[in-house]
């Protein structure tokens, strides 16, 4: 829950092994501190993500080591603007306009791809969050629903500090999608993310 870089609002979401995520999060924090100490300026998010990818790749090249079994969805804002990066367990990384990761996330990615052109026209933060919740809901089995107990919402943007909402604070957003048709239910897994066990959208 703590920030990676004190000068940029930046948070990673994870899907996979929590222990590996802690290692990579600690590495990200150390890289930011070292850059500030040596150069006197904050490390850009793109360079930080590239450093994480380089570190993750070593596990795929050295005998006796295994790849990190976690995917990261890094959301943040720096001097170049807002960013969302997906770092794969294979060490590949991509900058995205929207993304969902983890087991059963294919339905969410399908929803996001279908509606991505609408997002830039949306000016209300609540409506953007509602889109994210609809995508997340499409990944659930047919007999499950989103509730204040199984979902959290985090957001960040220009001049907006990272904000996390849990429990009752999420209820207002869940009410926005009540009555909407649920499109998913099967949520087939993505082979690229076989090591990932949970799902997050940002």
PDB file of N, CA and C in Angstrom, residues 75-161:
ATOM      1  N   UNK A  75       0.435   1.790 -12.321  1.00  0.00           N
ATOM      2  CA  UNK A  75      -0.291   3.016 -12.671  1.00  0.00           C
ATOM      3  C   UNK A  75       0.361   4.188 -11.948  1.00  0.00           C
ATOM      4  N   UNK A  76       0.573   5.275 -12.669  1.00  0.00           N
ATOM      5  CA  UNK A  76       1.182   6.435 -12.038  1.00  0.00           C
ATOM      6  C   UNK A  76       1.201   7.636 -12.956  1.00  0.00           C
ATOM      7  N   UNK A  77       1.687   8.746 -12.417  1.00  0.00           N
ATOM      8  CA  UNK A  77       1.778  10.001 -13.161  1.00  0.00           C
ATOM      9  C   UNK A  77       3.168  10.584 -12.937  1.00  0.00           C
ATOM     10  N   UNK A  78       3.833  11.005 -14.017  1.00  0.00           N
ATOM     11  CA  UNK A  78       5.100  11.718 -13.891  1.00  0.00           C
ATOM     12  C   UNK A  78       5.053  12.964 -14.765  1.00  0.00           C
ATOM     13  N   UNK A  79       6.204  13.558 -15.037  1.00  0.00           N
ATOM     14  CA  UNK A  79       6.227  14.811 -15.794  1.00  0.00           C
ATOM     15  C   UNK A  79       5.693  14.645 -17.216  1.00  0.00           C
ATOM     16  N   UNK A  80       5.681  13.416 -17.728  1.00  0.00           N
ATOM     17  CA  UNK A  80       5.169  13.164 -19.076  1.00  0.00           C
ATOM     18  C   UNK A  80       3.670  12.902 -19.090  1.00  0.00           C
ATOM     19  N   UNK A  81       3.054  12.770 -17.902  1.00  0.00           N
ATOM     20  CA  UNK A  81       1.623  12.530 -17.835  1.00  0.00           C
ATOM     21  C   UNK A  81       1.290  11.199 -17.178  1.00  0.00           C
ATOM     22  N   UNK A  82       0.032  10.774 -17.254  1.00  0.00           N
ATOM     23  CA  UNK A  82      -0.386   9.512 -16.634  1.00  0.00           C
ATOM     24  C   UNK A  82       0.035   8.312 -17.476  1.00  0.00           C
ATOM     25  N   UNK A  83       0.302   7.198 -16.798  1.00  0.00           N
ATOM     26  CA  UNK A  83       0.751   5.978 -17.475  1.00  0.00           C
ATOM     27  C   UNK A  83       0.115   4.752 -16.830  1.00  0.00           C
ATOM     28  N   UNK A  84      -0.096   3.726 -17.654  1.00  0.00           N
ATOM     29  CA  UNK A  84      -0.394   2.375 -17.166  1.00  0.00           C
ATOM     30  C   UNK A  84       0.555   1.430 -17.892  1.00  0.00           C
ATOM     31  N   UNK A  85       1.360   0.705 -17.149  1.00  0.00           N
ATOM     32  CA  UNK A  85       2.284  -0.273 -17.724  1.00  0.00           C
ATOM     33  C   UNK A  85       1.927  -1.672 -17.215  1.00  0.00           C
ATOM     34  N   UNK A  86       1.987  -2.623 -18.128  1.00  0.00           N
ATOM     35  CA  UNK A  86       1.840  -4.032 -17.758  1.00  0.00           C
ATOM     36  C   UNK A  86       3.189  -4.712 -17.880  1.00  0.00           C
ATOM     37  N   UNK A  87       3.677  -5.283 -16.780  1.00  0.00           N
ATOM     38  CA  UNK A  87       4.936  -6.039 -16.774  1.00  0.00           C
ATOM     39  C   UNK A  87       4.575  -7.509 -16.649  1.00  0.00           C
ATOM     40  N   UNK A  88       4.890  -8.284 -17.692  1.00  0.00           N
ATOM     41  CA  UNK A  88       4.542  -9.718 -17.726  1.00  0.00           C
ATOM     42  C   UNK A  88       5.498 -10.530 -16.850  1.00  0.00           C
ATOM     43  N   UNK A  89       5.075 -11.725 -16.421  1.00  0.00           N
ATOM     44  CA  UNK A  89       6.011 -12.630 -15.735  1.00  0.00           C
ATOM     45  C   UNK A  89       7.209 -12.994 -16.613  1.00  0.00           C
ATOM     46  N   UNK A  90       7.035 -12.902 -17.945  1.00  0.00           N
ATOM     47  CA  UNK A  90       8.137 -13.217 -18.861  1.00  0.00           C
ATOM     48  C   UNK A  90       9.149 -12.087 -18.976  1.00  0.00           C
ATOM     49  N   UNK A  91       8.888 -10.959 -18.299  1.00  0.00           N
ATOM     50  CA  UNK A  91       9.738  -9.753 -18.245  1.00  0.00           C
ATOM     51  C   UNK A  91       9.433  -8.766 -19.370  1.00  0.00           C
ATOM     52  N   UNK A  92       8.548  -9.120 -20.303  1.00  0.00           N
ATOM     53  CA  UNK A  92       8.114  -8.131 -21.293  1.00  0.00           C
ATOM     54  C   UNK A  92       7.237  -7.084 -20.616  1.00  0.00           C
ATOM     55  N   UNK A  93       7.270  -5.861 -21.133  1.00  0.00           N
ATOM     56  CA  UNK A  93       6.422  -4.822 -20.557  1.00  0.00           C
ATOM     57  C   UNK A  93       5.844  -3.960 -21.669  1.00  0.00           C
ATOM     58  N   UNK A  94       4.637  -3.448 -21.406  1.00  0.00           N
ATOM     59  CA  UNK A  94       3.902  -2.687 -22.408  1.00  0.00           C
ATOM     60  C   UNK A  94       3.221  -1.503 -21.740  1.00  0.00           C
ATOM     61  N   UNK A  95       3.205  -0.370 -22.431  1.00  0.00           N
ATOM     62  CA  UNK A  95       2.379   0.740 -21.970  1.00  0.00           C
ATOM     63  C   UNK A  95       1.004   0.591 -22.586  1.00  0.00           C
ATOM     64  N   UNK A  96      -0.033   0.735 -21.767  1.00  0.00           N
ATOM     65  CA  UNK A  96      -1.404   0.463 -22.197  1.00  0.00           C
ATOM     66  C   UNK A  96      -2.296   1.667 -21.948  1.00  0.00           C
ATOM     67  N   UNK A  97      -3.383   1.716 -22.659  1.00  0.00           N
ATOM     68  CA  UNK A  97      -4.437   2.682 -22.356  1.00  0.00           C
ATOM     69  C   UNK A  97      -5.364   2.139 -21.276  1.00  0.00           C
ATOM     70  N   UNK A  98      -5.552   0.846 -21.274  1.00  0.00           N
ATOM     71  CA  UNK A  98      -6.339   0.168 -20.249  1.00  0.00           C
ATOM     72  C   UNK A  98      -5.915  -1.296 -20.271  1.00  0.00           C
ATOM     73  N   UNK A  99      -6.026  -1.973 -19.141  1.00  0.00           N
ATOM     74  CA  UNK A  99      -5.528  -3.340 -19.074  1.00  0.00           C
ATOM     75  C   UNK A  99      -6.130  -4.076 -17.883  1.00  0.00           C
ATOM     76  N   UNK A 100      -6.303  -5.371 -18.018  1.00  0.00           N
ATOM     77  CA  UNK A 100      -6.683  -6.251 -16.913  1.00  0.00           C
ATOM     78  C   UNK A 100      -5.721  -7.426 -16.911  1.00  0.00           C
ATOM     79  N   UNK A 101      -5.323  -7.879 -15.743  1.00  0.00           N
ATOM     80  CA  UNK A 101      -4.363  -8.977 -15.642  1.00  0.00           C
ATOM     81  C   UNK A 101      -4.871 -10.017 -14.655  1.00  0.00           C
ATOM     82  N   UNK A 102      -4.304 -11.211 -14.756  1.00  0.00           N
ATOM     83  CA  UNK A 102      -4.614 -12.270 -13.806  1.00  0.00           C
ATOM     84  C   UNK A 102      -5.498 -13.346 -14.401  1.00  0.00           C
ATOM     85  N   UNK A 103      -5.744 -14.381 -13.620  1.00  0.00           N
ATOM     86  CA  UNK A 103      -6.614 -15.469 -14.040  1.00  0.00           C
ATOM     87  C   UNK A 103      -8.012 -14.932 -14.305  1.00  0.00           C
ATOM     88  N   UNK A 104      -8.682 -15.471 -15.328  1.00  0.00           N
ATOM     89  CA  UNK A 104     -10.057 -15.108 -15.700  1.00  0.00           C
ATOM     90  C   UNK A 104     -10.166 -13.674 -16.207  1.00  0.00           C
ATOM     91  N   UNK A 105      -9.063 -13.054 -16.599  1.00  0.00           N
ATOM     92  CA  UNK A 105      -9.100 -11.643 -16.989  1.00  0.00           C
ATOM     93  C   UNK A 105      -9.423 -11.427 -18.460  1.00  0.00           C
ATOM     94  N   UNK A 106      -9.552 -12.495 -19.241  1.00  0.00           N
ATOM     95  CA  UNK A 106      -9.807 -12.316 -20.669  1.00  0.00           C
ATOM     96  C   UNK A 106     -11.114 -11.575 -20.924  1.00  0.00           C
ATOM     97  N   UNK A 107     -12.145 -11.872 -20.148  1.00  0.00           N
ATOM     98  CA  UNK A 107     -13.429 -11.190 -20.334  1.00  0.00           C
ATOM     99  C   UNK A 107     -13.298  -9.697 -20.054  1.00  0.00           C
ATOM    100  N   UNK A 108     -12.499  -9.335 -19.046  1.00  0.00           N
ATOM    101  CA  UNK A 108     -12.293  -7.924 -18.730  1.00  0.00           C
ATOM    102  C   UNK A 108     -11.551  -7.225 -19.858  1.00  0.00           C
ATOM    103  N   UNK A 109     -10.538  -7.870 -20.425  1.00  0.00           N
ATOM    104  CA  UNK A 109      -9.802  -7.256 -21.529  1.00  0.00           C
ATOM    105  C   UNK A 109     -10.693  -7.082 -22.755  1.00  0.00           C
ATOM    106  N   UNK A 110     -11.585  -8.049 -22.971  1.00  0.00           N
ATOM    107  CA  UNK A 110     -12.526  -7.929 -24.083  1.00  0.00           C
ATOM    108  C   UNK A 110     -13.435  -6.713 -23.895  1.00  0.00           C
ATOM    109  N   UNK A 111     -13.936  -6.519 -22.673  1.00  0.00           N
ATOM    110  CA  UNK A 111     -14.787  -5.355 -22.384  1.00  0.00           C
ATOM    111  C   UNK A 111     -14.009  -4.060 -22.590  1.00  0.00           C
ATOM    112  N   UNK A 112     -12.790  -3.998 -22.057  1.00  0.00           N
ATOM    113  CA  UNK A 112     -11.997  -2.778 -22.161  1.00  0.00           C
ATOM    114  C   UNK A 112     -11.658  -2.456 -23.612  1.00  0.00           C
ATOM    115  N   UNK A 113     -11.347  -3.477 -24.401  1.00  0.00           N
ATOM    116  CA  UNK A 113     -11.037  -3.246 -25.807  1.00  0.00           C
ATOM    117  C   UNK A 113     -12.266  -2.741 -26.560  1.00  0.00           C
ATOM    118  N   UNK A 114     -13.417  -3.265 -26.205  1.00  0.00           N
ATOM    119  CA  UNK A 114     -14.645  -2.860 -26.885  1.00  0.00           C
ATOM    120  C   UNK A 114     -15.009  -1.403 -26.602  1.00  0.00           C
ATOM    121  N   UNK A 115     -14.670  -0.920 -25.401  1.00  0.00           N
ATOM    122  CA  UNK A 115     -15.105   0.421 -24.981  1.00  0.00           C
ATOM    123  C   UNK A 115     -13.972   1.443 -24.904  1.00  0.00           C
ATOM    124  N   UNK A 116     -12.757   1.057 -25.283  1.00  0.00           N
ATOM    125  CA  UNK A 116     -11.601   1.932 -25.035  1.00  0.00           C
ATOM    126  C   UNK A 116     -11.726   3.299 -25.714  1.00  0.00           C
ATOM    127  N   UNK A 117     -12.388   3.346 -26.865  1.00  0.00           N
ATOM    128  CA  UNK A 117     -12.525   4.631 -27.554  1.00  0.00           C
ATOM    129  C   UNK A 117     -13.468   5.581 -26.829  1.00  0.00           C
ATOM    130  N   UNK A 118     -14.299   5.049 -25.931  1.00  0.00           N
ATOM    131  CA  UNK A 118     -15.224   5.898 -25.188  1.00  0.00           C
ATOM    132  C   UNK A 118     -14.540   6.585 -24.006  1.00  0.00           C
ATOM    133  N   UNK A 119     -13.462   6.001 -23.508  1.00  0.00           N
ATOM    134  CA  UNK A 119     -12.870   6.487 -22.258  1.00  0.00           C
ATOM    135  C   UNK A 119     -12.364   7.923 -22.370  1.00  0.00           C
ATOM    136  N   UNK A 120     -11.772   8.272 -23.518  1.00  0.00           N
ATOM    137  CA  UNK A 120     -11.201   9.616 -23.646  1.00  0.00           C
ATOM    138  C   UNK A 120     -12.277  10.697 -23.675  1.00  0.00           C
ATOM    139  N   UNK A 121     -13.525  10.302 -23.926  1.00  0.00           N
ATOM    140  CA  UNK A 121     -14.628  11.261 -23.938  1.00  0.00           C
ATOM    141  C   UNK A 121     -15.264  11.429 -22.564  1.00  0.00           C
ATOM    142  N   UNK A 122     -14.943  10.518 -21.644  1.00  0.00           N
ATOM    143  CA  UNK A 122     -15.560  10.550 -20.317  1.00  0.00           C
ATOM    144  C   UNK A 122     -14.830  11.566 -19.439  1.00  0.00           C
ATOM    145  N   UNK A 123     -15.550  12.495 -18.882  1.00  0.00           N
ATOM    146  CA  UNK A 123     -14.963  13.515 -18.016  1.00  0.00           C
ATOM    147  C   UNK A 123     -15.226  13.259 -16.542  1.00  0.00           C
ATOM    148  N   UNK A 124     -16.165  12.368 -16.257  1.00  0.00           N
ATOM    149  CA  UNK A 124     -16.529  12.073 -14.873  1.00  0.00           C
ATOM    150  C   UNK A 124     -15.733  10.874 -14.366  1.00  0.00           C
ATOM    151  N   UNK A 125     -15.003  11.063 -13.266  1.00  0.00           N
ATOM    152  CA  UNK A 125     -14.207   9.980 -12.695  1.00  0.00           C
ATOM    153  C   UNK A 125     -15.074   8.788 -12.330  1.00  0.00           C
ATOM    154  N   UNK A 126     -16.256   9.044 -11.782  1.00  0.00           N
ATOM    155  CA  UNK A 126     -17.132   7.951 -11.383  1.00  0.00           C
ATOM    156  C   UNK A 126     -17.513   7.051 -12.540  1.00  0.00           C
ATOM    157  N   UNK A 127     -17.711   7.621 -13.725  1.00  0.00           N
ATOM    158  CA  UNK A 127     -18.075   6.815 -14.886  1.00  0.00           C
ATOM    159  C   UNK A 127     -16.908   5.945 -15.341  1.00  0.00           C
ATOM    160  N   UNK A 128     -15.680   6.481 -15.255  1.00  0.00           N
ATOM    161  CA  UNK A 128     -14.509   5.655 -15.585  1.00  0.00           C
ATOM    162  C   UNK A 128     -14.390   4.476 -14.626  1.00  0.00           C
ATOM    163  N   UNK A 129     -14.601   4.742 -13.342  1.00  0.00           N
ATOM    164  CA  UNK A 129     -14.544   3.660 -12.356  1.00  0.00           C
ATOM    165  C   UNK A 129     -15.643   2.642 -12.620  1.00  0.00           C
ATOM    166  N   UNK A 130     -16.819   3.115 -13.030  1.00  0.00           N
ATOM    167  CA  UNK A 130     -17.917   2.201 -13.351  1.00  0.00           C
ATOM    168  C   UNK A 130     -17.533   1.282 -14.512  1.00  0.00           C
ATOM    169  N   UNK A 131     -16.841   1.818 -15.519  1.00  0.00           N
ATOM    170  CA  UNK A 131     -16.363   0.974 -16.620  1.00  0.00           C
ATOM    171  C   UNK A 131     -15.424  -0.112 -16.094  1.00  0.00           C
ATOM    172  N   UNK A 132     -14.501   0.270 -15.200  1.00  0.00           N
ATOM    173  CA  UNK A 132     -13.560  -0.704 -14.638  1.00  0.00           C
ATOM    174  C   UNK A 132     -14.303  -1.795 -13.869  1.00  0.00           C
ATOM    175  N   UNK A 133     -15.329  -1.407 -13.123  1.00  0.00           N
ATOM    176  CA  UNK A 133     -16.092  -2.391 -12.350  1.00  0.00           C
ATOM    177  C   UNK A 133     -16.904  -3.308 -13.263  1.00  0.00           C
ATOM    178  N   UNK A 134     -17.427  -2.780 -14.356  1.00  0.00           N
ATOM    179  CA  UNK A 134     -18.150  -3.640 -15.307  1.00  0.00           C
ATOM    180  C   UNK A 134     -17.198  -4.664 -15.916  1.00  0.00           C
ATOM    181  N   UNK A 135     -15.983  -4.218 -16.253  1.00  0.00           N
ATOM    182  CA  UNK A 135     -14.996  -5.147 -16.800  1.00  0.00           C
ATOM    183  C   UNK A 135     -14.635  -6.212 -15.774  1.00  0.00           C
ATOM    184  N   UNK A 136     -14.444  -5.790 -14.528  1.00  0.00           N
ATOM    185  CA  UNK A 136     -14.102  -6.730 -13.464  1.00  0.00           C
ATOM    186  C   UNK A 136     -15.231  -7.723 -13.228  1.00  0.00           C
ATOM    187  N   UNK A 137     -16.462  -7.246 -13.251  1.00  0.00           N
ATOM    188  CA  UNK A 137     -17.614  -8.112 -13.001  1.00  0.00           C
ATOM    189  C   UNK A 137     -17.755  -9.190 -14.078  1.00  0.00           C
ATOM    190  N   UNK A 138     -17.373  -8.863 -15.309  1.00  0.00           N
ATOM    191  CA  UNK A 138     -17.497  -9.836 -16.392  1.00  0.00           C
ATOM    192  C   UNK A 138     -16.585 -11.044 -16.201  1.00  0.00           C
ATOM    193  N   UNK A 139     -15.598 -10.946 -15.309  1.00  0.00           N
ATOM    194  CA  UNK A 139     -14.681 -12.057 -15.062  1.00  0.00           C
ATOM    195  C   UNK A 139     -15.208 -13.029 -14.009  1.00  0.00           C
ATOM    196  N   UNK A 140     -16.238 -12.632 -13.286  1.00  0.00           N
ATOM    197  CA  UNK A 140     -16.725 -13.454 -12.180  1.00  0.00           C
ATOM    198  C   UNK A 140     -17.574 -14.614 -12.683  1.00  0.00           C
ATOM    199  N   UNK A 141     -17.569 -15.720 -11.960  1.00  0.00           N
ATOM    200  CA  UNK A 141     -18.529 -16.790 -12.273  1.00  0.00           C
ATOM    201  C   UNK A 141     -19.957 -16.264 -12.192  1.00  0.00           C
ATOM    202  N   UNK A 142     -20.878 -16.943 -12.867  1.00  0.00           N
ATOM    203  CA  UNK A 142     -22.251 -16.450 -12.963  1.00  0.00           C
ATOM    204  C   UNK A 142     -22.941 -16.306 -11.617  1.00  0.00           C
ATOM    205  N   UNK A 143     -22.530 -17.086 -10.627  1.00  0.00           N
ATOM    206  CA  UNK A 143     -23.212 -17.043  -9.335  1.00  0.00           C
ATOM    207  C   UNK A 143     -22.546 -16.090  -8.344  1.00  0.00           C
ATOM    208  N   UNK A 144     -21.545 -15.325  -8.794  1.00  0.00           N
ATOM    209  CA  UNK A 144     -20.861 -14.368  -7.925  1.00  0.00           C
ATOM    210  C   UNK A 144     -21.141 -12.947  -8.388  1.00  0.00           C
ATOM    211  N   UNK A 145     -21.089 -12.011  -7.429  1.00  0.00           N
ATOM    212  CA  UNK A 145     -21.290 -10.607  -7.738  1.00  0.00           C
ATOM    213  C   UNK A 145     -20.234  -9.764  -7.020  1.00  0.00           C
ATOM    214  N   UNK A 146     -19.988  -8.566  -7.531  1.00  0.00           N
ATOM    215  CA  UNK A 146     -19.101  -7.630  -6.856  1.00  0.00           C
ATOM    216  C   UNK A 146     -19.807  -7.052  -5.637  1.00  0.00           C
ATOM    217  N   UNK A 147     -19.079  -6.999  -4.522  1.00  0.00           N
ATOM    218  CA  UNK A 147     -19.617  -6.411  -3.302  1.00  0.00           C
ATOM    219  C   UNK A 147     -18.539  -5.533  -2.670  1.00  0.00           C
ATOM    220  N   UNK A 148     -18.909  -4.838  -1.614  1.00  0.00           N
ATOM    221  CA  UNK A 148     -17.935  -4.003  -0.913  1.00  0.00           C
ATOM    222  C   UNK A 148     -16.880  -4.842  -0.213  1.00  0.00           C
ATOM    223  N   UNK A 149     -17.101  -6.150  -0.102  1.00  0.00           N
ATOM    224  CA  UNK A 149     -16.151  -7.027   0.587  1.00  0.00           C
ATOM    225  C   UNK A 149     -15.113  -7.639  -0.336  1.00  0.00           C
ATOM    226  N   UNK A 150     -15.378  -7.639  -1.651  1.00  0.00           N
ATOM    227  CA  UNK A 150     -14.428  -8.310  -2.544  1.00  0.00           C
ATOM    228  C   UNK A 150     -13.849  -7.402  -3.621  1.00  0.00           C
ATOM    229  N   UNK A 151     -14.033  -6.087  -3.488  1.00  0.00           N
ATOM    230  CA  UNK A 151     -13.474  -5.174  -4.487  1.00  0.00           C
ATOM    231  C   UNK A 151     -12.953  -3.903  -3.809  1.00  0.00           C
ATOM    232  N   UNK A 152     -11.852  -3.395  -4.321  1.00  0.00           N
ATOM    233  CA  UNK A 152     -11.293  -2.105  -3.909  1.00  0.00           C
ATOM    234  C   UNK A 152     -11.053  -1.281  -5.158  1.00  0.00           C
ATOM    235  N   UNK A 153     -11.067   0.027  -5.006  1.00  0.00           N
ATOM    236  CA  UNK A 153     -10.897   0.939  -6.144  1.00  0.00           C
ATOM    237  C   UNK A 153      -9.741   1.888  -5.838  1.00  0.00           C
ATOM    238  N   UNK A 154      -8.800   1.980  -6.776  1.00  0.00           N
ATOM    239  CA  UNK A 154      -7.707   2.935  -6.654  1.00  0.00           C
ATOM    240  C   UNK A 154      -7.621   3.778  -7.908  1.00  0.00           C
ATOM    241  N   UNK A 155      -7.324   5.061  -7.765  1.00  0.00           N
ATOM    242  CA  UNK A 155      -7.191   5.919  -8.944  1.00  0.00           C
ATOM    243  C   UNK A 155      -6.139   6.992  -8.698  1.00  0.00           C
ATOM    244  N   UNK A 156      -5.570   7.473  -9.810  1.00  0.00           N
ATOM    245  CA  UNK A 156      -4.536   8.502  -9.764  1.00  0.00           C
ATOM    246  C   UNK A 156      -4.597   9.263 -11.078  1.00  0.00           C
ATOM    247  N   UNK A 157      -4.158  10.513 -11.083  1.00  0.00           N
ATOM    248  CA  UNK A 157      -4.183  11.300 -12.311  1.00  0.00           C
ATOM    249  C   UNK A 157      -3.420  12.595 -12.138  1.00  0.00           C
ATOM    250  N   UNK A 158      -3.475  13.443 -13.150  1.00  0.00           N
ATOM    251  CA  UNK A 158      -2.819  14.745 -13.060  1.00  0.00           C
ATOM    252  C   UNK A 158      -3.411  15.539 -11.898  1.00  0.00           C
ATOM    253  N   UNK A 159      -2.547  16.015 -11.036  1.00  0.00           N
ATOM    254  CA  UNK A 159      -2.969  16.795  -9.862  1.00  0.00           C
ATOM    255  C   UNK A 159      -3.901  16.014  -8.941  1.00  0.00           C
ATOM    256  N   UNK A 160      -3.886  14.687  -9.050  1.00  0.00           N
ATOM    257  CA  UNK A 160      -4.707  13.832  -8.187  1.00  0.00           C
ATOM    258  C   UNK A 160      -3.799  12.808  -7.530  1.00  0.00           C
ATOM    259  N   UNK A 161      -3.648  12.884  -6.226  1.00  0.00           N
ATOM    260  CA  UNK A 161      -2.847  11.898  -5.509  1.00  0.00           C
ATOM    261  C   UNK A 161      -3.503  10.524  -5.591  1.00  0.00           C
TER     262      UNK A 161
END
